[in-house]
XYZ file of C-alpha atoms in Angstrom:
740
model
C 0.000 0.000 0.000
C 1.210 3.474 -0.854
C -0.161 5.208 2.244
C 0.107 3.754 5.754
C -1.047 6.754 7.789
C -3.849 4.882 9.529
C -1.855 1.731 10.230
C 1.652 2.724 11.311
C 2.491 3.275 14.974
C 2.626 7.018 15.546
C 5.727 6.476 17.640
C 7.628 5.315 14.544
C 6.698 8.466 12.636
C 7.944 10.400 15.632
C 11.207 8.455 15.668
C 11.703 8.942 11.925
C 11.187 12.680 12.337
C 13.759 12.875 15.114
C 16.281 10.878 13.145
C 15.741 12.880 9.963
C 16.356 16.147 11.794
C 19.371 14.787 13.668
C 20.936 13.421 10.489
C 20.589 16.820 8.795
C 21.971 18.561 11.879
C 25.040 16.297 12.015
C 25.808 16.921 8.348
C 25.452 20.699 8.572
C 27.237 20.940 11.902
C 30.240 19.211 10.352
C 30.208 21.555 7.361
C 29.994 24.699 9.477
C 32.418 23.404 12.081
C 35.217 22.996 9.535
C 34.505 26.240 7.681
C 36.253 29.575 8.301
C 35.176 31.863 11.108
C 33.378 33.972 8.518
C 30.799 31.192 7.992
C 29.879 31.281 11.681
C 29.551 35.053 11.554
C 27.217 34.783 8.564
C 25.083 32.230 10.408
C 24.937 34.390 13.530
C 24.018 37.438 11.455
C 21.252 35.421 9.795
C 19.868 34.393 13.186
C 19.938 37.950 14.512
C 17.620 38.943 11.657
C 15.073 36.204 12.441
C 11.696 37.131 13.963
C 11.385 36.685 17.702
C 9.410 33.866 19.291
C 7.604 35.199 22.388
C 7.785 31.761 24.003
C 10.596 30.818 26.379
C 13.020 28.220 24.979
C 14.670 25.596 27.160
C 17.934 23.725 26.596
C 17.691 20.436 28.486
C 20.774 18.429 29.479
C 19.789 14.806 30.072
C 22.617 12.464 31.111
C 22.340 8.690 30.883
C 24.385 6.326 33.042
C 22.826 2.916 32.801
C 21.366 2.012 29.423
C 23.203 1.169 26.216
C 22.131 0.441 22.654
C 22.844 -2.974 21.161
C 22.750 -3.298 17.385
C 21.535 -6.518 15.807
C 22.283 -7.996 12.407
C 22.025 -5.467 9.592
C 22.262 -2.324 11.690
C 25.174 0.031 11.163
C 27.094 1.400 14.150
C 27.534 5.042 14.957
C 25.206 7.979 15.388
C 24.828 8.562 11.674
C 22.552 6.651 9.334
C 22.976 3.452 11.319
C 21.037 2.243 14.318
C 18.502 0.685 11.973
C 17.326 4.141 11.023
C 17.137 3.331 7.326
C 14.213 1.143 8.235
C 12.419 4.158 9.656
C 12.858 6.286 6.542
C 13.003 3.843 3.624
C 10.443 2.884 1.014
C 9.099 0.053 3.194
C 9.138 1.442 6.746
C 8.012 -0.776 9.633
C 4.434 -0.519 10.829
C 4.985 -1.553 14.440
C 7.660 -0.882 17.008
C 8.325 -4.578 17.437
C 9.455 -4.736 13.790
C 12.689 -2.963 14.773
C 13.575 -5.396 17.551
C 15.874 -7.560 15.355
C 17.988 -4.474 14.673
C 17.925 -2.394 17.839
C 17.575 -3.271 21.517
C 18.561 -1.817 24.880
C 20.963 -3.332 27.388
C 21.955 -2.476 30.930
C 25.437 -1.050 31.329
C 25.429 -1.793 35.050
C 23.742 -5.131 35.693
C 24.540 -7.039 32.502
C 22.781 -7.603 29.244
C 20.145 -10.159 30.108
C 16.746 -9.140 28.831
C 14.925 -9.931 32.053
C 17.347 -7.943 34.206
C 17.216 -5.060 31.783
C 13.464 -4.865 31.802
C 13.259 -4.972 35.600
C 15.833 -2.207 35.888
C 13.973 -0.084 33.365
C 10.761 -0.370 35.362
C 12.545 0.619 38.583
C 14.173 3.623 36.931
C 10.932 4.670 35.356
C 8.991 4.448 38.620
C 11.647 6.373 40.500
C 11.773 9.071 37.923
C 8.054 9.477 37.557
C 7.525 10.399 41.153
C 6.878 14.106 40.623
C 5.480 14.459 37.213
C 2.064 12.986 36.680
C 2.405 12.006 33.079
C 5.407 11.874 30.863
C 6.292 11.252 27.344
C 8.117 8.388 25.972
C 11.563 8.814 27.235
C 11.543 9.520 30.796
C 13.554 6.863 32.332
C 16.954 8.195 31.607
C 16.534 11.090 33.992
C 15.262 8.994 36.804
C 18.536 8.882 38.649
C 19.067 12.632 38.630
C 15.810 13.846 40.141
C 17.407 16.292 42.589
C 19.424 18.006 39.872
C 18.360 21.167 38.098
C 18.824 19.483 34.764
C 16.029 17.121 35.623
C 13.020 19.215 36.126
C 9.762 17.304 35.642
C 9.585 18.542 32.125
C 12.955 17.134 31.238
C 11.880 13.750 32.324
C 9.720 13.683 29.305
C 11.857 14.140 26.269
C 10.408 11.988 23.555
C 13.346 12.724 21.416
C 15.521 9.815 22.246
C 13.476 7.029 20.881
C 14.357 8.195 17.545
C 17.647 7.012 16.450
C 17.540 3.488 17.253
C 15.159 4.822 19.567
C 17.978 6.455 21.115
C 17.911 4.880 24.332
C 17.697 7.429 26.836
C 15.081 5.532 28.524
C 12.321 7.307 26.828
C 12.831 5.237 23.826
C 12.784 2.336 26.060
C 9.724 3.380 27.956
C 7.992 4.144 24.761
C 8.957 0.734 23.493
C 7.633 -0.858 26.620
C 4.337 0.967 26.512
C 3.529 1.117 22.864
C 4.776 -2.326 21.896
C 4.450 -3.329 25.534
C 7.680 -5.256 25.670
C 8.093 -7.485 22.708
C 8.451 -11.167 23.480
C 11.788 -12.196 24.925
C 13.026 -14.127 21.878
C 12.502 -11.135 19.625
C 14.336 -8.793 21.982
C 17.262 -11.160 22.309
C 17.374 -11.545 18.548
C 18.139 -7.862 18.300
C 21.213 -8.299 20.520
C 23.008 -10.692 18.233
C 25.957 -8.436 17.716
C 29.544 -9.070 18.708
C 30.227 -5.369 19.146
C 30.012 -3.747 22.554
C 26.805 -1.816 23.137
C 26.835 1.851 22.256
C 26.534 4.280 25.130
C 24.425 7.389 24.699
C 26.102 9.392 27.433
C 24.001 12.542 27.157
C 21.040 13.975 25.306
C 20.741 17.678 24.491
C 17.174 18.714 23.783
C 15.771 22.117 22.789
C 12.065 22.764 23.376
C 9.849 25.757 23.885
C 7.815 26.283 27.035
C 4.805 24.601 25.426
C 6.682 21.350 24.798
C 7.354 21.633 21.066
C 10.631 19.895 20.257
C 12.902 22.166 18.244
C 16.205 20.291 18.140
C 18.121 17.299 19.481
C 21.743 16.181 19.783
C 23.149 12.848 20.958
C 26.510 12.438 22.637
C 27.564 8.872 21.943
C 30.213 6.916 23.819
C 33.212 9.149 24.454
C 31.738 12.219 22.822
C 31.425 13.756 26.227
C 33.898 11.569 28.000
C 31.496 10.257 30.616
C 28.034 10.732 31.908
C 29.130 13.297 34.417
C 30.037 16.863 33.647
C 33.524 16.568 35.019
C 35.437 15.236 32.034
C 34.816 16.345 28.488
C 32.919 19.422 29.661
C 34.845 21.583 27.255
C 33.165 19.810 24.345
C 29.601 20.398 25.480
C 29.321 24.183 25.060
C 30.271 24.260 21.340
C 27.863 21.399 20.612
C 25.087 23.044 22.579
C 25.701 26.351 20.778
C 25.623 24.631 17.381
C 22.394 22.874 18.385
C 20.775 26.156 19.394
C 21.771 27.799 16.096
C 20.404 24.934 14.022
C 17.190 24.805 16.072
C 16.559 28.469 15.290
C 17.365 28.258 11.579
C 15.615 24.910 11.114
C 13.130 24.248 13.968
C 12.092 20.624 14.036
C 8.627 20.839 15.507
C 6.767 23.393 13.464
C 6.811 26.971 12.271
C 9.199 29.195 10.377
C 12.797 29.941 11.415
C 12.822 32.119 14.524
C 14.838 32.963 17.614
C 13.547 32.892 21.194
C 12.898 35.954 23.267
C 14.670 34.269 26.167
C 16.593 31.036 26.702
C 17.075 29.070 29.914
C 19.511 26.192 30.401
C 19.040 23.149 32.598
C 22.671 22.854 33.696
C 24.618 25.361 35.811
C 28.046 24.811 34.230
C 26.718 24.884 30.677
C 24.765 28.045 31.547
C 28.022 29.769 32.505
C 29.748 28.559 29.329
C 26.973 29.951 27.116
C 26.817 33.375 28.769
C 29.176 34.898 26.204
C 27.881 32.952 23.196
C 24.104 33.250 23.263
C 24.003 37.106 23.206
C 25.809 36.982 19.851
C 22.536 35.617 18.421
C 20.445 38.480 19.758
C 18.892 36.154 22.363
C 18.584 36.960 26.052
C 19.942 34.274 28.373
C 18.160 33.847 31.701
C 20.153 35.209 34.625
C 20.274 31.869 36.399
C 20.081 28.263 35.189
C 16.813 26.420 35.293
C 16.686 25.363 38.945
C 13.104 25.942 39.998
C 11.377 26.266 36.611
C 8.990 23.423 35.968
C 6.388 22.541 33.398
C 3.270 24.626 33.356
C 0.014 22.832 34.238
C -0.806 22.111 30.610
C 2.762 21.250 29.559
C 3.160 18.280 27.234
C 5.438 17.430 24.365
C 3.258 18.684 21.558
C 2.411 16.456 18.615
C 4.879 17.261 15.880
C 3.310 18.384 12.638
C 6.318 18.043 10.356
C 5.309 16.445 7.057
C 7.286 14.434 4.491
C 7.510 14.234 0.729
C 5.672 11.148 -0.504
C 8.515 10.219 -2.868
C 11.852 11.186 -1.314
C 10.654 11.234 2.334
C 12.369 14.534 3.118
C 10.725 16.460 5.928
C 9.155 19.892 5.835
C 12.058 21.360 7.807
C 14.340 20.423 4.891
C 12.210 21.405 1.897
C 8.978 23.215 1.165
C 6.141 20.740 0.653
C 3.056 21.393 -1.457
C 0.100 19.141 -2.270
C -0.630 17.930 -5.780
C -2.342 20.880 -7.501
C -5.015 18.606 -8.980
C -6.135 16.310 -6.149
C -4.703 18.187 -3.171
C -4.124 14.859 -1.410
C -0.430 13.972 -1.762
C 2.539 16.065 -0.617
C 5.617 16.595 -2.787
C 8.789 18.629 -2.381
C 8.789 19.755 -5.997
C 7.846 19.043 -9.575
C 10.557 16.406 -9.949
C 9.054 14.142 -7.283
C 5.524 14.774 -8.577
C 6.509 13.719 -12.106
C 8.393 10.693 -10.823
C 5.322 9.560 -8.903
C 3.067 10.337 -11.881
C 5.040 8.023 -14.197
C 5.605 5.112 -11.822
C 5.209 1.573 -13.088
C 3.049 -0.439 -13.080
C 0.376 2.067 -13.901
C -1.952 1.180 -11.038
C 0.585 2.415 -8.473
C 1.273 5.700 -10.253
C -0.190 8.994 -9.149
C -1.613 9.371 -12.667
C -3.891 6.423 -11.857
C -4.761 7.519 -8.311
C -5.058 11.297 -8.707
C -8.785 11.493 -9.651
C -9.635 8.850 -7.083
C -7.812 10.688 -4.319
C -9.579 13.898 -5.330
C -12.899 12.141 -4.749
C -11.691 10.889 -1.351
C -10.750 14.424 -0.365
C -14.320 15.563 -0.985
C -15.444 13.386 1.955
C -13.353 15.333 4.494
C -16.235 17.596 5.509
C -18.638 14.673 5.908
C -16.211 12.736 8.106
C -15.657 15.807 10.292
C -19.391 16.250 10.898
C -19.768 15.026 14.477
C -21.886 16.324 17.376
C -19.156 16.813 19.976
C -18.179 20.162 21.440
C -14.529 19.499 20.606
C -15.155 18.399 16.995
C -13.463 21.403 15.383
C -10.292 20.807 17.403
C -9.919 17.050 16.962
C -10.791 16.971 13.244
C -8.305 19.697 12.317
C -5.179 18.846 10.308
C -3.170 20.524 13.075
C -4.838 18.535 15.878
C -2.467 18.198 18.845
C -3.578 14.915 20.341
C -1.053 14.844 23.177
C -2.093 18.285 24.406
C -5.783 17.359 24.171
C -5.333 14.229 26.270
C -3.072 15.898 28.822
C -5.327 18.933 29.251
C -8.215 16.622 30.158
C -6.197 14.421 32.483
C -6.459 11.417 30.149
C -3.047 10.057 31.036
C -3.706 6.639 32.517
C -5.548 3.403 31.903
C -6.673 2.821 28.346
C -5.929 6.419 27.376
C -2.217 5.628 27.280
C -2.926 3.320 24.344
C -3.912 6.346 22.268
C -0.723 8.355 22.650
C 2.966 8.248 23.386
C 2.314 8.970 27.047
C 3.140 6.400 29.700
C 1.064 5.790 32.836
C 1.652 8.224 35.675
C 2.534 7.186 39.237
C -0.019 4.939 40.855
C -1.501 3.770 37.572
C -1.652 -0.037 37.438
C 0.513 -1.662 34.812
C 0.099 -5.115 33.353
C 2.139 -7.090 30.837
C 0.537 -7.087 27.466
C -1.583 -10.153 26.915
C -1.739 -11.471 30.492
C -5.510 -11.358 30.908
C -5.760 -7.644 30.128
C -7.221 -5.451 32.801
C -7.983 -8.364 35.140
C -6.156 -6.588 37.966
C -8.321 -3.551 37.246
C -11.472 -5.645 37.518
C -10.887 -6.673 41.095
C -12.628 -3.504 42.242
C -15.788 -4.638 40.476
C -15.893 -1.624 38.161
C -15.634 -2.496 34.451
C -15.220 1.186 33.581
C -12.154 1.804 35.722
C -9.738 1.422 32.768
C -11.574 4.328 31.095
C -10.940 6.650 34.014
C -8.753 9.745 33.745
C -7.433 12.014 36.478
C -10.738 13.835 36.936
C -14.297 12.761 37.769
C -15.812 9.538 36.444
C -16.151 9.574 32.684
C -18.857 6.915 32.405
C -22.181 7.494 34.196
C -24.113 4.604 35.788
C -25.851 2.236 33.417
C -29.433 3.371 32.692
C -31.958 1.203 34.570
C -33.995 0.530 31.435
C -32.814 -1.202 28.288
C -32.628 0.808 25.071
C -36.076 1.172 23.524
C -34.807 1.770 20.011
C -31.727 1.349 17.866
C -28.995 3.950 17.953
C -27.705 5.185 14.608
C -25.516 8.088 15.715
C -23.244 9.223 18.512
C -25.783 11.827 19.598
C -28.552 9.241 20.090
C -26.251 6.985 22.092
C -24.808 9.810 24.208
C -28.303 11.055 25.070
C -29.514 7.641 26.248
C -26.253 6.872 28.075
C -26.273 10.188 29.952
C -22.980 11.360 28.470
C -22.171 15.007 27.824
C -21.202 15.881 24.258
C -17.986 17.214 25.773
C -17.026 13.675 26.841
C -14.176 12.113 24.817
C -15.394 8.556 25.497
C -16.296 8.114 21.815
C -12.580 7.636 21.107
C -12.600 4.372 23.097
C -16.197 3.336 22.531
C -15.843 3.368 18.746
C -15.002 -0.354 18.900
C -18.053 -1.727 20.775
C -20.406 0.758 19.093
C -19.157 -0.350 15.686
C -19.918 -3.970 16.610
C -23.341 -2.868 17.836
C -24.003 -1.013 14.568
C -23.035 -4.063 12.513
C -25.346 -6.341 14.536
C -28.351 -4.020 14.647
C -28.160 -2.257 11.270
C -25.787 -3.695 8.696
C -26.319 -7.429 9.090
C -30.150 -7.086 8.936
C -29.769 -4.944 5.796
C -27.267 -7.152 3.966
C -28.125 -10.598 5.388
C -31.793 -10.429 6.459
C -32.174 -14.203 6.247
C -29.982 -14.599 9.364
C -32.547 -12.854 11.612
C -29.589 -11.902 13.799
C -31.406 -9.473 16.085
C -33.622 -12.227 17.504
C -30.765 -14.537 18.443
C -30.106 -15.214 22.116
C -26.355 -15.662 21.644
C -23.725 -14.662 19.111
C -20.228 -15.934 18.406
C -18.099 -13.173 16.901
C -14.540 -13.499 15.634
C -12.424 -10.324 15.836
C -9.754 -11.050 13.227
C -6.196 -9.719 13.103
C -6.813 -8.149 16.484
C -4.192 -5.956 18.109
C -5.119 -2.686 19.762
C -8.691 -3.936 20.247
C -7.415 -6.674 22.550
C -5.393 -4.148 24.548
C -8.687 -2.269 25.047
C -10.710 -5.392 25.698
C -12.856 -3.969 28.509
C -14.476 -1.444 26.155
C -16.488 -4.360 24.794
C -18.249 -4.588 28.159
C -20.514 -1.866 26.798
C -22.019 -4.451 24.432
C -23.754 -6.050 27.423
C -25.331 -2.688 28.182
C -26.482 -2.142 24.599
C -27.592 -5.726 23.905
C -28.837 -7.006 27.277
C -30.847 -9.817 25.679
C -27.791 -11.464 24.082
C -24.993 -13.641 25.400
C -21.902 -12.722 23.410
C -18.671 -14.562 22.739
C -15.789 -12.529 21.297
C -12.815 -14.498 20.047
C -9.764 -12.358 19.281
C -7.648 -13.951 16.554
C -4.340 -12.839 15.064
C -0.628 -13.609 15.027
C 0.024 -10.127 16.394
C -1.432 -11.111 19.768
C 1.036 -12.078 22.514
C 1.838 -15.811 22.338
C 1.402 -16.110 26.110
C -2.242 -15.101 25.676
C -2.998 -17.971 23.323
C -6.011 -20.032 24.409
C -6.948 -17.675 27.242
C -10.636 -17.633 28.059
C -12.477 -15.521 30.602
C -16.090 -14.556 31.163
C -17.568 -11.232 32.269
C -20.953 -11.505 33.979
C -23.456 -8.780 34.935
C -25.055 -10.489 37.916
C -23.467 -9.141 41.063
C -20.789 -6.984 42.657
C -18.372 -9.788 43.537
C -15.369 -10.867 41.506
C -14.162 -14.468 41.413
C -11.008 -15.753 39.748
C -10.305 -19.377 38.920
C -6.620 -20.341 38.593
C -6.914 -22.108 35.263
C -6.821 -21.367 31.543
C -10.216 -19.717 31.881
C -10.901 -16.721 34.104
C -14.312 -15.708 35.353
C -14.882 -12.173 36.596
C -18.241 -11.021 37.956
C -18.619 -7.288 37.693
C -21.082 -4.747 38.974
C -22.804 -2.599 36.378
C -23.985 -0.073 38.961
C -27.583 -1.283 38.987
C -29.388 -4.502 39.796
C -30.214 -6.510 36.723
C -33.697 -7.697 35.929
C -34.307 -11.011 34.211
C -31.781 -13.588 33.109
C -28.039 -13.116 33.353
C -26.074 -12.385 30.200
C -22.377 -13.070 29.767
C -19.574 -11.715 27.642
C -17.030 -14.425 26.956
C -13.554 -13.428 25.777
C -11.310 -15.940 24.007
C -7.853 -15.434 22.532
C -6.135 -17.289 19.684
C -2.672 -15.951 18.866
C -2.435 -17.286 15.314
C -3.413 -16.278 11.774
C -7.096 -16.704 11.084
C -6.647 -19.417 8.467
C -4.986 -21.626 11.113
C -7.839 -21.252 13.588
C -9.740 -24.437 14.373
C -13.164 -24.478 15.971
C -16.866 -23.966 15.370
C -18.102 -21.602 12.708
C -18.851 -18.080 14.011
C -22.059 -16.149 13.463
C -20.174 -13.005 12.488
C -16.617 -11.885 11.668
C -15.388 -8.338 12.319
C -12.037 -6.686 11.680
C -10.956 -3.164 12.638
C -8.759 -1.035 10.338
C -7.613 -4.250 8.712
C -5.356 -3.199 5.837
C -5.548 -6.365 3.726
C -2.643 -5.224 1.592
C -0.238 -4.867 4.507
C -0.020 -8.497 5.675
C 0.584 -11.567 3.554
C -1.510 -13.692 5.922
C -4.638 -12.058 4.505
C -4.009 -13.927 1.242
C -4.710 -17.110 3.217
C -7.254 -15.772 5.708
C -9.578 -14.338 3.054
C -9.946 -17.713 1.262
C -10.689 -19.217 4.675
C -13.524 -16.719 5.119
C -14.675 -17.498 1.579
C -14.979 -21.175 2.529
C -16.902 -20.363 5.726
C -19.167 -17.880 3.900
C -20.102 -16.092 7.121
C -20.982 -12.378 7.230
C -17.637 -10.581 7.529
C -17.526 -6.819 8.129
C -14.394 -4.698 8.201
C -13.586 -1.083 8.960
C -10.930 1.090 7.401
C -9.501 4.466 8.323
C -9.912 5.879 4.804
C -11.599 5.208 1.477
C -8.162 4.534 0.058
C -7.844 1.546 2.392
C -11.258 0.266 1.271
C -10.197 0.292 -2.386
C -6.974 -1.550 -1.576
C -8.930 -4.137 0.436
C -11.254 -4.727 -2.511
C -8.270 -5.346 -4.778
C -6.714 -7.769 -2.285
C -10.006 -9.638 -1.889
C -10.233 -10.013 -5.677
C -6.691 -11.385 -5.891
C -7.120 -13.777 -2.951
C -10.588 -15.182 -3.693
C -11.997 -13.749 -6.914
C -14.643 -11.962 -4.843
C -14.820 -8.361 -3.735
C -16.221 -5.989 -1.157
C -19.425 -4.010 -0.803
C -19.348 -0.238 -1.421
C -17.886 1.334 1.729
C -20.071 3.638 3.775
C -19.122 6.103 6.525
C -19.325 4.564 9.963
C -21.541 6.771 12.192
C -19.584 5.482 15.209
C -16.118 6.339 13.879
C -13.550 7.825 16.233
C -13.641 11.638 16.310
C -9.812 11.894 16.433
C -8.240 12.678 13.071
C -5.165 10.524 12.566
C -1.853 12.087 11.703
C -0.796 11.739 8.069
C 2.836 12.463 7.247
C 2.913 12.418 3.433
C -0.669 13.260 2.501
C -3.634 15.449 3.406
C -6.367 12.806 3.229
C -8.784 12.518 6.164
C -7.957 9.450 8.274
C -10.088 8.359 11.229
C -10.102 5.101 13.156
C -13.041 2.980 11.915
C -14.017 5.703 9.427
C -15.579 3.418 6.799
C -17.220 0.030 6.940
C -17.911 -2.670 4.327
C -18.535 -6.406 4.109
C -16.950 -9.127 2.000
C -18.724 -10.198 -1.179
C -17.871 -13.843 -1.751
C -17.365 -15.377 -5.153
C -20.472 -17.425 -6.007
C -19.990 -21.158 -5.792
C -20.141 -22.996 -9.108
C -23.679 -23.664 -10.311
C -25.294 -21.486 -7.656
C -26.486 -18.930 -10.183
C -26.299 -16.226 -7.497
C -25.209 -12.763 -8.483
C -22.564 -11.125 -6.304
C -23.402 -7.877 -4.598
C -22.102 -4.754 -6.334
C -18.521 -3.793 -5.599
C -17.056 -0.319 -5.147
C -18.191 2.391 -7.526
C -16.279 2.578 -10.788
C -13.561 5.231 -10.346
C -13.176 8.319 -12.473
C -11.115 8.021 -15.668
C -7.381 8.337 -15.329
C -5.797 11.569 -16.657
C -3.043 11.218 -19.230
C -0.766 14.076 -18.167
C 0.539 15.250 -14.810
C -1.151 18.295 -13.302
C 0.264 21.542 -14.611
C 0.983 24.594 -12.468
C -2.064 26.589 -11.427
C -1.755 29.175 -14.201
C -1.917 26.452 -16.848
C -4.859 24.543 -15.399
C -7.651 26.734 -16.725
C -8.286 24.380 -19.619
C -8.294 21.333 -17.329
C -10.946 22.458 -14.880
C -13.968 21.240 -16.807
C -12.713 17.666 -17.366
C -11.672 17.449 -13.727
C -15.043 18.602 -12.423
C -16.941 16.474 -14.892
C -15.188 13.323 -13.752
C -16.087 14.048 -10.147
C -19.752 14.541 -11.027
C -19.789 11.247 -12.855
C -18.348 9.527 -9.811
């Protein structure tokens, strides 16, 4: 697939951005560092002419004593293009953090290199460091040992910058790896350590941010670059590097915005502050009188989501080149006409932009429809500049299931559980199934209404009204999964498969295929018992992306009392309180787990198959799983985060089985959060569209398949011309859209 915006871990985009900026910084720092003094004077003069940023800038100094980077087979050593970074920026970048584990891993420099010891030490460091800061970003652990120092203010404990280069260690990378991929299985982690070379030591991280948390620049001091972790030896090398970093951050800010200089700069290290006293004024920047000793993050401080974009062809970031969308479709970003023409003429034809341009233009026309939602925060969360991290932090959504939506890690006191070990069971012992949804403020989910729903809900507003939720509540972001299942059962299956009479069934067996994030949020499906109180439901999560240790787990959630009972066996039974006494018979929600591809699953035939944001073209196992579904011929519904994904799924279904998919329709229970897209401007939302599989008729059946996706607009023959030349092309372009 050409675009992976809705499927790739956001953390990997973040890491690629950090590495891309650092690589450019290293190259330019070397060029300037070896040039005559006149080159430095020109650069300083250029910075003095820059507009002033009213925000305070902060130079963080983050030492690391205990964690090293071990490179696996195929990774190149050194802070340059090695550390497996080519796999972050290449034509086939990884989709999940665990995909980098064969190339990069983290080892303890104090206790040895055993995976188990390393992971325990990381947890201890992280817990120690988190003690004053509520919620932190992905790279906190490295500062844990230096809490009393000025260079470790609560804000510094958050730098998400490190994960980048090989997920540059500093602990953040490691924490991020632990939380987002939730500790890959031991064998995979050890595979990444198969290198005879000694582990690299990232002795110190220099990070430039503004007071709002936007990352503006980063520098890594590897091995002996600083001499040691302390400031005693090698201190003379730190001031020139810090000064070069500040200059580059002003001329080429990583996070967002045009080149600019700060009104005032503060430094998180006393000795470095003294060394910069005579250098910083040369840039026309005021240095704070004292180092950053008592300054801490403001109440709403968070490392802001970075909005840097990339060219779809050459992958260069917006801080390197000016990016503009295709003048005809407005969907794809390019750094210039050369990349646009190269993409236009790609072979085979069906992967070229010439083929996709009119189709993408039609997809772009759905942006307004997808952003039409009833919530009070709709305008903010559907914007292309949506800052998800700031939104979550400002509402105290920094624990429980909310950490699955961002690069934040749980704050102090938040329960942690290894991925796949009966998720959330420890959270259920209090008898409250909604505890994982809780933030730092008041309860987000009101008590269950005493009466069952009298009608069918077809929109978020109808559901929110019945459930007693305010339209300012962000719960739709989590509840999109159970509400999508509810919508399929109550609306789509009766429309497309009326002969099944599914609404009158007393029990349903549902397979959730290629499950991943949905299993990590398993307790959100408890809401199905509230919406469908007359049904006993069995959800079986299937997929080779599930943790192997979860394979064959089975537990039952029951709405018949406040007590919780746990049986020490392969099955777990938890009785939960719904907040009200139930009338009539008891209904259960059974959860089963099968950590294997769907085509290898053995067992009874399900009543319904559902997949979330599936991306058929991204995993080879779909070429076997789709024929398996064809042989079962059960209703199978799938969601996608964009219409582009729906078209690709239809093509994959045709290749795998000779069948197709139904025309996709917007999902009324899609997530309101717009997903970040690095190389395009298309609207991406979790569970945005929904369709079902159309199976190839069996021989001699005489049945006609349901219609597939609408025939796309004709393909243009020439690349889009500059705006002044497009006057003659407007009519054909508009006509094709009307025909579609």
